[in-house]
XYZ file of C-alpha atoms in Angstrom:
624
model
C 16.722 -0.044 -6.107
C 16.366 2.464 -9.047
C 19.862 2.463 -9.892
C 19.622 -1.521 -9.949
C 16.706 -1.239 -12.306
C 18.587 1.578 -14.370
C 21.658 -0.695 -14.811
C 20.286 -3.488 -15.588
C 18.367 -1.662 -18.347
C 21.662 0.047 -19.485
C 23.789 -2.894 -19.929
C 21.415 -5.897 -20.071
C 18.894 -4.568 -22.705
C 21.691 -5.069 -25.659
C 22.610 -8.104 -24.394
C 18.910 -9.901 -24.171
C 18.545 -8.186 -27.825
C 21.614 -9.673 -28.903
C 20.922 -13.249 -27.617
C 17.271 -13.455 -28.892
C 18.489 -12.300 -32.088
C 20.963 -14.558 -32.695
C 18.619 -17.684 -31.221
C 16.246 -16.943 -33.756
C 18.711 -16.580 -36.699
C 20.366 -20.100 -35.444
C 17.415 -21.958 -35.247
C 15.760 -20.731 -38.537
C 19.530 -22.042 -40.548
C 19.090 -25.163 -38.378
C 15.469 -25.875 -39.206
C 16.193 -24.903 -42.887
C 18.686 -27.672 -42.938
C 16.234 -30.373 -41.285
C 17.292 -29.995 -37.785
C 14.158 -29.401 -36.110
C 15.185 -30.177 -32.678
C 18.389 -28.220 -32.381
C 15.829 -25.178 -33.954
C 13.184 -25.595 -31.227
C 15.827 -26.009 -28.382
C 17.419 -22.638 -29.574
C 14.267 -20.861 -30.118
C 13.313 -22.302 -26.707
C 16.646 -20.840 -25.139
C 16.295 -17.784 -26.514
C 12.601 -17.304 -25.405
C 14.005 -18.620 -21.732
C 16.608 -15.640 -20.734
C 15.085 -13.128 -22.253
C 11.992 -14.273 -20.162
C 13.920 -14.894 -17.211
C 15.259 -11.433 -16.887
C 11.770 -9.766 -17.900
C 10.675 -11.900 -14.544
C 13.842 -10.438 -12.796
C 12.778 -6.934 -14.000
C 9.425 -7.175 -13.016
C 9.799 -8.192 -9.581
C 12.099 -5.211 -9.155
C 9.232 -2.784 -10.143
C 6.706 -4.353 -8.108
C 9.049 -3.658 -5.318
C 8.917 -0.139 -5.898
C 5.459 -0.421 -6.138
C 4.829 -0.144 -10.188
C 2.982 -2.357 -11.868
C 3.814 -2.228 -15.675
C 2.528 -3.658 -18.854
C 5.487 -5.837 -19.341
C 3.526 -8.687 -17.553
C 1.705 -9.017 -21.208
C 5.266 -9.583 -22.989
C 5.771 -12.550 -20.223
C 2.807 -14.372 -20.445
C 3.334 -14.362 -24.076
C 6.823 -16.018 -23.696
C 5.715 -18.506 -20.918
C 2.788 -19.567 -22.523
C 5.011 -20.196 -26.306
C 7.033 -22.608 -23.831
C 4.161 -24.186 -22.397
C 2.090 -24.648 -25.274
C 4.949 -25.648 -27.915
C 5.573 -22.751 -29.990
C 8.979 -21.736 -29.352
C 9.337 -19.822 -32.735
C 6.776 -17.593 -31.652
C 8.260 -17.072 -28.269
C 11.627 -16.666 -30.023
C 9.694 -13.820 -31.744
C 7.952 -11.877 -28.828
C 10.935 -12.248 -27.313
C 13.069 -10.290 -29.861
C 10.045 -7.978 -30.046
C 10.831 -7.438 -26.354
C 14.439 -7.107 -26.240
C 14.356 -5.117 -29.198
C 11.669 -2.572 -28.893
C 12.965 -1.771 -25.364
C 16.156 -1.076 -27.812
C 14.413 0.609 -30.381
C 12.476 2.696 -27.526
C 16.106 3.840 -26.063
C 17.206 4.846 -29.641
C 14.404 7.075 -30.595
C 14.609 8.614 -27.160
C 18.180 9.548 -27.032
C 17.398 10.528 -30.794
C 14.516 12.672 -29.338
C 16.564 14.124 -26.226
C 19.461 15.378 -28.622
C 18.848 18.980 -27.822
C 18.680 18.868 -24.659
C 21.547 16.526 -24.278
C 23.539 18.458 -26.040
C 23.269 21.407 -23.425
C 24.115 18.845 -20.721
C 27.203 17.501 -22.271
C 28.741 21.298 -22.618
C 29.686 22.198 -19.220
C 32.364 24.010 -18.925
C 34.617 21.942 -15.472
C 37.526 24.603 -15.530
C 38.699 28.383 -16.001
C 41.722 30.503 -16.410
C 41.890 32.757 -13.676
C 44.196 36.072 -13.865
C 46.490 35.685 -10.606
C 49.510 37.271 -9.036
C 51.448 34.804 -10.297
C 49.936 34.927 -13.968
C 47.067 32.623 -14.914
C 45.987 29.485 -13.433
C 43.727 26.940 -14.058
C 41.046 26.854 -11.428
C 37.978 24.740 -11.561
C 34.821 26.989 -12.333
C 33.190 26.572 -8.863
C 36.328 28.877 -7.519
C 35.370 31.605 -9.960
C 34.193 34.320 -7.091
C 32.433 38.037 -8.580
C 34.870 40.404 -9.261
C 38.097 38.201 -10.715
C 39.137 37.932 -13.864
C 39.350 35.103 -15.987
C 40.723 34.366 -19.768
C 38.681 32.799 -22.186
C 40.171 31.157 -25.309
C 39.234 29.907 -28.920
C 36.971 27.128 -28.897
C 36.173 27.570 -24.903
C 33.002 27.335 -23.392
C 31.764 30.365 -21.291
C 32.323 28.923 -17.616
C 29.831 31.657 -15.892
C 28.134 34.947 -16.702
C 30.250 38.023 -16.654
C 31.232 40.913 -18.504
C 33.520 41.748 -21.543
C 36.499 43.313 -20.313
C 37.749 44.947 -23.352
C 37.347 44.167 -27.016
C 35.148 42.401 -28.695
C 34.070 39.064 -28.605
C 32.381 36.408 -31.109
C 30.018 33.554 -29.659
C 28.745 30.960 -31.192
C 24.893 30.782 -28.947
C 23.612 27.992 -31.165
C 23.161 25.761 -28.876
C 21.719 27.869 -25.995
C 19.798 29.469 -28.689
C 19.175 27.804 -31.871
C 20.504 30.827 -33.559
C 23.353 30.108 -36.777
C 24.926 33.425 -36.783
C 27.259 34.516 -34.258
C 26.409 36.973 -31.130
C 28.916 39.604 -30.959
C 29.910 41.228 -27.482
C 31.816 44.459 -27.057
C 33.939 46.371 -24.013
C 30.869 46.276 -21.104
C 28.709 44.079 -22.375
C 26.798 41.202 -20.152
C 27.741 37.864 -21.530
C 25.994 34.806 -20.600
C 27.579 31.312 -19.867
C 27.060 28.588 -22.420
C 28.197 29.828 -25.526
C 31.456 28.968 -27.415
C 34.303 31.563 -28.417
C 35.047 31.140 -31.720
C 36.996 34.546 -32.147
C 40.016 36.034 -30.303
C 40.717 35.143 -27.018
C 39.013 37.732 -24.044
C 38.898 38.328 -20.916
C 35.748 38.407 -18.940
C 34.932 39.736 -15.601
C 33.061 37.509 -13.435
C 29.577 38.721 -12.315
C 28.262 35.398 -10.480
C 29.460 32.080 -9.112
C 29.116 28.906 -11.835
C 25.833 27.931 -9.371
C 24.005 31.400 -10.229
C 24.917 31.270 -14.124
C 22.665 30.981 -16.205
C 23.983 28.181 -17.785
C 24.206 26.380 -15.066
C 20.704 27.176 -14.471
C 19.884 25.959 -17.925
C 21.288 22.561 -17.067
C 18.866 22.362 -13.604
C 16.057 22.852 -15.487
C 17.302 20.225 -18.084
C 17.995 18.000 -15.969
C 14.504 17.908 -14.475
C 12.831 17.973 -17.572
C 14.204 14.402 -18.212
C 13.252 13.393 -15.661
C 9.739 14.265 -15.596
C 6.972 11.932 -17.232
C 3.788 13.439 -18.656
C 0.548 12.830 -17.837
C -0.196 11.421 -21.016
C 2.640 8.280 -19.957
C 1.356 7.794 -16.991
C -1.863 6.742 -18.368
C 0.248 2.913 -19.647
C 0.508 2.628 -16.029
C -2.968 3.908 -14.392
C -4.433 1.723 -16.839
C -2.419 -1.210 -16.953
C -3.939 -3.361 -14.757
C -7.265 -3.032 -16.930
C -5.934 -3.334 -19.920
C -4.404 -6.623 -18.708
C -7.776 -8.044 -17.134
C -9.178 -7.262 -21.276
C -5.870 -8.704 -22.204
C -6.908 -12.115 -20.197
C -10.529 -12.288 -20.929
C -9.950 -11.991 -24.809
C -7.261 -15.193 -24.434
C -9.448 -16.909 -21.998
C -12.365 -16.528 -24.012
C -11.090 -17.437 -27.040
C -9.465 -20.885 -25.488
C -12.755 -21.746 -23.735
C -14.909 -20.957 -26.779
C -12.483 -23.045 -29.277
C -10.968 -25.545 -26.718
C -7.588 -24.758 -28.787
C -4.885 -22.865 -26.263
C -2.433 -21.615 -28.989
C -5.714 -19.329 -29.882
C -4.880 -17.913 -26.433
C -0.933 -17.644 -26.960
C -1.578 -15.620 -30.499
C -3.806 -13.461 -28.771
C -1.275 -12.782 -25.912
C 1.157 -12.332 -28.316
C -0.132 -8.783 -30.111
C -1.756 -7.565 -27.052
C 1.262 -5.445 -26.055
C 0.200 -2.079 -25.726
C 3.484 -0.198 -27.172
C 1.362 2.498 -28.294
C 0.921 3.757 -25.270
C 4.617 2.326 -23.174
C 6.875 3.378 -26.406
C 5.431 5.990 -28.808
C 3.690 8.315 -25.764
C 7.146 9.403 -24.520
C 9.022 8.608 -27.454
C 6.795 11.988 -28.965
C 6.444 14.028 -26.159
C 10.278 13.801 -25.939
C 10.442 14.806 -29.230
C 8.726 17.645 -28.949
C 10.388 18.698 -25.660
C 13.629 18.589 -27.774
C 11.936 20.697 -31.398
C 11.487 23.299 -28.619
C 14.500 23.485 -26.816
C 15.876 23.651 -30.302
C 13.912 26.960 -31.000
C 15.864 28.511 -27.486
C 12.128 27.410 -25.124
C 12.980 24.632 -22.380
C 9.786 22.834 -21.552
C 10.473 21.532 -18.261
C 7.892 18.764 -17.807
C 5.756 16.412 -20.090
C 2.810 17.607 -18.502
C 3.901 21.310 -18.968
C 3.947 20.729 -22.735
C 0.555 18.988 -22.785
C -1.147 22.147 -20.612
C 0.731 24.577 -23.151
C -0.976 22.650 -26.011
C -3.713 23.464 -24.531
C -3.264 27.285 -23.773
C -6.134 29.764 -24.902
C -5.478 32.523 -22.545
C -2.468 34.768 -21.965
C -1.444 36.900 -19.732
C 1.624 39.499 -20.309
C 3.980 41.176 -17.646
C 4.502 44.852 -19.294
C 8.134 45.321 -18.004
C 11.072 43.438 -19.384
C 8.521 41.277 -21.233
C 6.442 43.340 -23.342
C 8.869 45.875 -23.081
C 12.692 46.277 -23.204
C 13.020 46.500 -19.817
C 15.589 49.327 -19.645
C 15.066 52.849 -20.438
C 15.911 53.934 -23.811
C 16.463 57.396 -25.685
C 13.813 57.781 -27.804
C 13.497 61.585 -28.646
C 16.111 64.338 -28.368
C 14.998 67.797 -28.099
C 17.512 71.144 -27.676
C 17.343 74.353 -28.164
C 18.284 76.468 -31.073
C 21.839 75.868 -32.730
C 22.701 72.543 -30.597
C 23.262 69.511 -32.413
C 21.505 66.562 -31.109
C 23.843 63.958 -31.330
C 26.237 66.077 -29.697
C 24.578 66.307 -26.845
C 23.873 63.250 -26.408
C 27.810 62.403 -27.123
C 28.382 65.183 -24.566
C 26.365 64.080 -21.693
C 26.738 60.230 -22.131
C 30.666 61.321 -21.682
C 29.900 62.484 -18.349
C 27.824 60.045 -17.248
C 30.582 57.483 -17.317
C 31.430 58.409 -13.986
C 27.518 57.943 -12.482
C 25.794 54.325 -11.178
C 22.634 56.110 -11.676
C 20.313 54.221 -14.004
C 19.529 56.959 -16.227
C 23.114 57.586 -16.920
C 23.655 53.973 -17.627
C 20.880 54.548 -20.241
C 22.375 57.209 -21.933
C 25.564 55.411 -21.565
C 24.468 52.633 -23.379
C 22.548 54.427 -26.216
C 25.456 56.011 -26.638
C 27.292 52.991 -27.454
C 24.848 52.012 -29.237
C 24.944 54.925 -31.784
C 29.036 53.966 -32.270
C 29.792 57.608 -30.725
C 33.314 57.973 -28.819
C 32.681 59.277 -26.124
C 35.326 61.687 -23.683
C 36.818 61.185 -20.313
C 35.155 63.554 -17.939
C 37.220 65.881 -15.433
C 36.188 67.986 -12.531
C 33.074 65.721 -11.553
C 30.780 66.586 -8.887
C 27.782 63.775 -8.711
C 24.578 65.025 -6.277
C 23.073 61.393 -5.711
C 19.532 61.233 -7.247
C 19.805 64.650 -9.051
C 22.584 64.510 -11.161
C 26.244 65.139 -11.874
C 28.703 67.970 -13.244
C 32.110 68.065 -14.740
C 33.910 68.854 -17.716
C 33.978 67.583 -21.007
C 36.214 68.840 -23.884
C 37.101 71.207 -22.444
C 33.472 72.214 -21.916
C 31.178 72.415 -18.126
C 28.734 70.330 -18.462
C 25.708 69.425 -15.959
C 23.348 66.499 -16.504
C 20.532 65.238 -14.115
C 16.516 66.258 -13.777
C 15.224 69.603 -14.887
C 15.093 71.017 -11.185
C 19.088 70.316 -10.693
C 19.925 71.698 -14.251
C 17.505 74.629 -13.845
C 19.451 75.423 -10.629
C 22.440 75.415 -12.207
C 22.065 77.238 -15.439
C 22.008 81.001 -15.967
C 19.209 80.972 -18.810
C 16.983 78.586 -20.270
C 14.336 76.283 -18.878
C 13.832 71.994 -19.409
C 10.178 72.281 -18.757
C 9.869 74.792 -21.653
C 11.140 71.870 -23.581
C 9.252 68.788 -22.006
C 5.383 69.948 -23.207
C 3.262 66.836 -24.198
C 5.588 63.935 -22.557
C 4.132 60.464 -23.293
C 2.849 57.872 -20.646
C 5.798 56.775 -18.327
C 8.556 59.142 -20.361
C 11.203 60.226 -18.375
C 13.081 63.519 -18.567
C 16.755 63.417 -18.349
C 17.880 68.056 -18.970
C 21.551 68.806 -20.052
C 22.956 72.110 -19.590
C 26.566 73.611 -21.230
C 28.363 75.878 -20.341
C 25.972 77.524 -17.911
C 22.927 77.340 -20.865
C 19.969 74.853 -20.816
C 21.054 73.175 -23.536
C 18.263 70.734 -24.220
C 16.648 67.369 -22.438
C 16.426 63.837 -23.546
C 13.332 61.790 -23.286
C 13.879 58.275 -22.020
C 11.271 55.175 -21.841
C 10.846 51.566 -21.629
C 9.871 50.725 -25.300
C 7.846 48.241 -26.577
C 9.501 45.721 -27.753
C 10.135 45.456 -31.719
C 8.891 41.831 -31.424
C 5.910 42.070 -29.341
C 3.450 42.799 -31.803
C 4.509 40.456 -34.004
C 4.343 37.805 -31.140
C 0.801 38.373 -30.117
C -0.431 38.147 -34.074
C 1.476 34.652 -34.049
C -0.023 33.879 -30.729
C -3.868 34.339 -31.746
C -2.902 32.014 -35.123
C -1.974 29.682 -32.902
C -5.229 29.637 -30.838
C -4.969 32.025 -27.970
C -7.668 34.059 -27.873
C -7.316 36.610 -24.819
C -4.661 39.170 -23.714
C -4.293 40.625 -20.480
C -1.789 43.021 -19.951
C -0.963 42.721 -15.993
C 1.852 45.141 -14.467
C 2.664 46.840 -11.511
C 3.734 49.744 -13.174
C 1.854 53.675 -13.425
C -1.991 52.701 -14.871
C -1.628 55.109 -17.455
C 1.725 53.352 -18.889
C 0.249 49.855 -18.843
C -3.083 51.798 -20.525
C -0.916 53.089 -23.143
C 1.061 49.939 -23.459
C -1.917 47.669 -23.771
C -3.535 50.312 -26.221
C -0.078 49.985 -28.315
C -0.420 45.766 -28.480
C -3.901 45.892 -29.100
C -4.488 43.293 -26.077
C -7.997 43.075 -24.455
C -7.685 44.038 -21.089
C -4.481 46.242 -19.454
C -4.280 46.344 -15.809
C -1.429 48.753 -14.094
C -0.594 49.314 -10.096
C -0.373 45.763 -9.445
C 1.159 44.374 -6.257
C 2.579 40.568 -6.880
C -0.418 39.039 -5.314
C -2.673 40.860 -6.976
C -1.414 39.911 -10.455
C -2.085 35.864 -8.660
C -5.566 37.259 -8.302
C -5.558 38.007 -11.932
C -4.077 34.335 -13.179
C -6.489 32.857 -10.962
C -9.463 35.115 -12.358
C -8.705 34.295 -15.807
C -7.877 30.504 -15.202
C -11.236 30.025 -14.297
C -12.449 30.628 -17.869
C -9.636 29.107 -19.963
C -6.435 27.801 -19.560
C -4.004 30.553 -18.969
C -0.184 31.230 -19.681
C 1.302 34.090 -17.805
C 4.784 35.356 -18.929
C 6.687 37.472 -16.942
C 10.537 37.620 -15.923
C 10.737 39.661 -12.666
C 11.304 38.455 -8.618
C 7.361 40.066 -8.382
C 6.310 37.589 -11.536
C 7.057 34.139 -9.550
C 3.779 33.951 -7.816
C 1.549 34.726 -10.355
C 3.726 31.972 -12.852
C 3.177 29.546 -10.325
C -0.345 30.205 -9.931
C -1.348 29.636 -14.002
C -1.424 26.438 -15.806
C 1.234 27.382 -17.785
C 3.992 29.688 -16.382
C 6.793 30.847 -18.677
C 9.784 33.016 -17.331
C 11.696 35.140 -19.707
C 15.326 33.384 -18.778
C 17.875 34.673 -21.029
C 17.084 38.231 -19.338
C 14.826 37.445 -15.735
C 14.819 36.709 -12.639
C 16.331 33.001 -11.272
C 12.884 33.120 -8.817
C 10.996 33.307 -11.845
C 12.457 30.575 -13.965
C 12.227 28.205 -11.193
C 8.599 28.542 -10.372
C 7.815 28.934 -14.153
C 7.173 25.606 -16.529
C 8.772 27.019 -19.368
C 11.457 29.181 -19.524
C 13.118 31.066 -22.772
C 16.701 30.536 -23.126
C 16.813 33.660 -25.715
C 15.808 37.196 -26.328
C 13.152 36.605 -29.075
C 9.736 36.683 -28.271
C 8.500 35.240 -31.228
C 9.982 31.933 -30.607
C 6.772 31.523 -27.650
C 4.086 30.946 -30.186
C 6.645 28.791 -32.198
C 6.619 26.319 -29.059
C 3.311 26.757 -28.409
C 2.587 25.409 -31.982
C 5.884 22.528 -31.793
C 2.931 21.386 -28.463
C 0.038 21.064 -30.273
C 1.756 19.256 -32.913
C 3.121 17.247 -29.868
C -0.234 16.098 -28.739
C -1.569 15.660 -31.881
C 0.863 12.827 -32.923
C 0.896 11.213 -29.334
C -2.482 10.949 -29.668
C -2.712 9.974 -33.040
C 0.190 7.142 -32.036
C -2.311 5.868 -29.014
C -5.334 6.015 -30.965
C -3.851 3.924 -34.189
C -2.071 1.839 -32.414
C -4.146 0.503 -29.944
C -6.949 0.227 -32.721
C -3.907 -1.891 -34.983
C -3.255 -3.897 -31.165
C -7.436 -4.828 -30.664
C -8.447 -5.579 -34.232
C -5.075 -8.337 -34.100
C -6.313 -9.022 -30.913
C -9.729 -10.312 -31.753
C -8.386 -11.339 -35.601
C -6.440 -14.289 -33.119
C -9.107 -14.656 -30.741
C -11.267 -15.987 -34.038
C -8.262 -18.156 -35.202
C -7.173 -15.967 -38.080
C -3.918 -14.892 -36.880
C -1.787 -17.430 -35.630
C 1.227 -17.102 -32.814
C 3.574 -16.685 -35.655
C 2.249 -14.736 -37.240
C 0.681 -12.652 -34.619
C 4.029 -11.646 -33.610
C 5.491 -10.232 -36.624
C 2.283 -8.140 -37.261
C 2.831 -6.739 -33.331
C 6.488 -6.029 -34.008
C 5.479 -3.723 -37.221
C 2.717 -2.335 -35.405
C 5.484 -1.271 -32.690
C 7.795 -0.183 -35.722
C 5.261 2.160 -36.785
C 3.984 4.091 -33.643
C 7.387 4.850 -32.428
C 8.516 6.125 -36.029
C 5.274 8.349 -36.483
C 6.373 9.681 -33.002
C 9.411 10.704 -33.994
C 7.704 12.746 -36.384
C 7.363 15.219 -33.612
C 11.134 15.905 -34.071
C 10.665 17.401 -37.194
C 10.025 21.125 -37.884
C 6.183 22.087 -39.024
C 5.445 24.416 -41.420
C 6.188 28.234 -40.567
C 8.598 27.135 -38.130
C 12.284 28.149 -38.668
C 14.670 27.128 -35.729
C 17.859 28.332 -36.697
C 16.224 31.605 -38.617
C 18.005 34.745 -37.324
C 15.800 37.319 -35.590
């Protein structure tokens, strides 16, 4: 029955537009040259099929039980038939047609953004074979193959750079202008566009677990949601159509003239509330998805609007997420950077997540780093091997201490910050220094909370599961009002429920042990581009990029969001009642009364589209 309805709406909307335009436009040139009955039959015809499919359209949402506020648009038309006063039927009937038109235009102006990500799905890949390459459609792609991407190509699933370098274009994942460059090992997401040198990528997940694909999901049911603030046309209807009847009624009985009934019916439509409601809160679904934050609901963007509470995961939210060198002490007459170059050579050849650190600061730093020989890896303590020519052992302070002749880590690791960990390099039998590793706060985050309390939020709680004295330290670093550490996941629910109960509360988090707790506030926003899939589905907004700052930004495109929808209602519906009554009292006939309803329509769906635009301090595209 709903695709019925849909079609009907896709194909015969245009039409009925077309045809009541061009009756009206055929009867005014025949009235103008003193046919008056060819113009009322035309104007009569016109008002006729576009009434007869509003009937037809009706009765197929009454069969899936919803009542709408179209019924006003076809009492209008009837009564112009029955009363005489096809010209103004002609009219409401064009209004009809043509703001159901108007309505599709500024939404698929609105949805643009978020269209956009649907309409760039990669279908196929070229997959390194036996035989050479082959074209394979991306639901084949399995973990572990290899597939080529070219110039121009969309990323078909998430995987890593197999060599080289590689330039994407994330702009429309991410809003950002400038490329994102990927080197030799780095993670690359789906979605974006090569528009460097072709690469090859390793795949890392199926097309279902990318994230792009996961993007798309989430798109996908943010169309399809309708806010709270729409659904109000339709709880309402039904009274708004009893005021609707009593105003007409009233004003026939009281003036014993009908056609003050017709101009009443005639600007009653409500398209304040069926037209510029969704029309904005579209809009500003679509500003945000443009700033790389996919509101997945209406009614999530209302409740973020309305946000005065937040409450922060500490770990890959507030923090990098990965340990990180951030000091470098050795002993006398070792350089540094050397042995960092040193030891990040060796621990190539270790899974351990420490190594991988110092593997990737490494990188970071542009060193060029050594193929190591002679390795010996002691799972959870640490490795050896040779290095230049050098013996080399990296791992904790007792397994270097064990295997060095002189020297001592812990001589070295005095005064350790909160949640520091200790990573001791020896050389050539010789304690040769240790290097401190931590999950930093991010550059962004303090940056992000100052934007957040402009905005309106008022409280920060800093909720983690990790070491109390870390989250103390953390929380003491952000300047946040409350830190809480040694959280299990339904304790942190506890905490979103606690703090619900005197605002409304965000939580943002991006780990597995995050989901519940996003679930449980009013507004629960998963850190996508790096989190967990659990937590972007049971979160109601989800960021599609690495940039914290871009949060508040939404959280300011929502209020702004509101703000005009309920500016569009409240205008609107005040233009609609004063016309309303102006007819009632004979001062606005049918005619009239029409033209000033379809400017009235005009209006609230073009302030609503002001929700498109960017506000003041906001920069989409700005590079971060």
């Amino acid at each position: 029955m709903q695709g019925i309805v849909g079609s009907l709406r896709r194909y015969g909307q245009p039409l009925l537009a077309l045809v009541a335009l061009a009756t009206l436009a055929g009867g005014g040139i025949a009235y103008f040259t003193a046919q008056p009955e060819w113009a009322s039959g035309l104007w009569s015809l016109g008002t006729a099929l576009v009434l007869l499919a509003l009937l037809v359209e009706i009765a197929l949402s009454l069969l899936q039980g919803r009542f709408g506020l179209d019924v006003i648009a076809g009492l209008s038309m009837g009564a112009a038939l029955a009363f005489g006063e096809p010209l103004a039927g002609n009219i409401v009937a064009l209004m009809y047609a043509g703001g159901q038109q108007l309505e599709n235009f500024a939404e698929g102006r609105a949805r643009r953004e978020m269209t956009a990500l649907l309409g760039r799905t990669a279908r196929t890949a070229m997959r390194y074979a036996r035989e050479g390459l082959e074209e394979v459609p991306i639901e084949a792609l399995m973990p572990g193959e290899r597939i080529l991407v070219r110039r121009g190509e969309v990323v078909p699933v998430d995987g890593r750079l197999a060599g080289g370098r590689a330039d994407i274009d994330m702009s429309a994942l991410t809003g950002e202008a400038m490329p994102a460059r990927f080197f030799t090992g780095n993670d690359m997401p789906s979605g974006g566009t090569s528009i460097g040198a072709a690469f090859d990528l390793d795949v890392v997940r199926t097309a279902a677990d990318s994230t792009y694909a996961g993007i798309v999901r989430l798109v996908e049911q943010a169309q399809q949601s309708k806010a709270p603030m729409v659904r109000l046309a339709d709880r309402y209807a039904l009274w708004f159509l009893a005021l609707t009847v009593l105003i007409a009624g009233g004003a026939w009985w009281a003036s014993g003239d009908p056609l003050r009934a017709l101009a009443v019916l005639v600007v009653a439509t409500p398209c304040p509330l069926i037209l510029a409601v969704p029309v904005a809160i579209i809009s500003g679904m679509s500003r945000a998805a443009s700033l790389g934050v996919l509101i997945k609901s209406g009614g999530a963007l209302e409740r973020l609007a309305r946000v005065r509470t937040a409450v922060l995961d500490k770990t890959g939210t507030m923090t990098s997420g990965k340990a990180g060198v951030v000091e470098i002490r050795t002993v006398d007459g070792i350089d540094p950077e050397e042995m960092l170059r040193l030891a990040a050579s060796l621990d190539q050849a270790s899974n351990h997540v420490s190594a991988e650190a110092l593997v990737q600061s490494a990188h970071a730093r542009r060193m060029a780093l050594s193929s190591p020989t002679d390795i010996v890896e002691t799972p959870g303590s640490g490795v050896e091997g040779r290095i230049d020519g050098r013996s080399l052992v990296v791992g904790g302070s007792d397994f270097v201490r064990g295997r060095c002749s002189a020297g001592d880590p812990y001589a070295l690791g005095r005064d350790l910050p909160p949640g520091t960990a200790v990573v001791a390099v020896g050389m050539d039998g010789v304690v040769a220094g240790i290097i401190l590793l931590s999950d930093q706060i991010r550059d962004d985050a303090h940056a992000t909370i100052d934007s957040f309390r402009a905005a309106g939020v008022t409280r920060f709680v800093l909720a983690s599961g990790d070491h109390d004295d870390a989250v103390r330290a953390a929380g003491l670093s952000l300047g946040v009002d409350e830190a809480i550490g040694n959280l299990l996941p339904a304790e942190k629910v506890e905490v979103v429920v606690a703090e619900g109960l005197k605002a409304s509360v965000m939580m943002i988090g991006d780990g597995v042990n995050d989901a519940p707790a996003l679930a449980a506030a009013d507004v629960g926003v998963a850190m996508g581009a790096r989190g967990a899939a659990a937590s972007s589905e049971s979160a109601d907004v989800v960021l599609l990029v690495d940039h914290l700052a871009r949060l508040p930004a939404a959280l300011l495109v929502a209020q702004r969001t509101r703000r005009i929808a309920l500016q569009s209602v409240a205008v609107g519906l005040s233009l609609s009642l004063l016309a309303m009554v102006a007819a009632a009292l004979g001062h606005l006939p049918p005619v009239q009364g029409a033209l000033l309803q379809e400017l009235i329509d005009v209006a609230v769906i073009l302030n609503a589209l002001r929700a498109l635009s960017v506000p003041a301090g906001i920069r989409p595209h700005r590079q971060e």
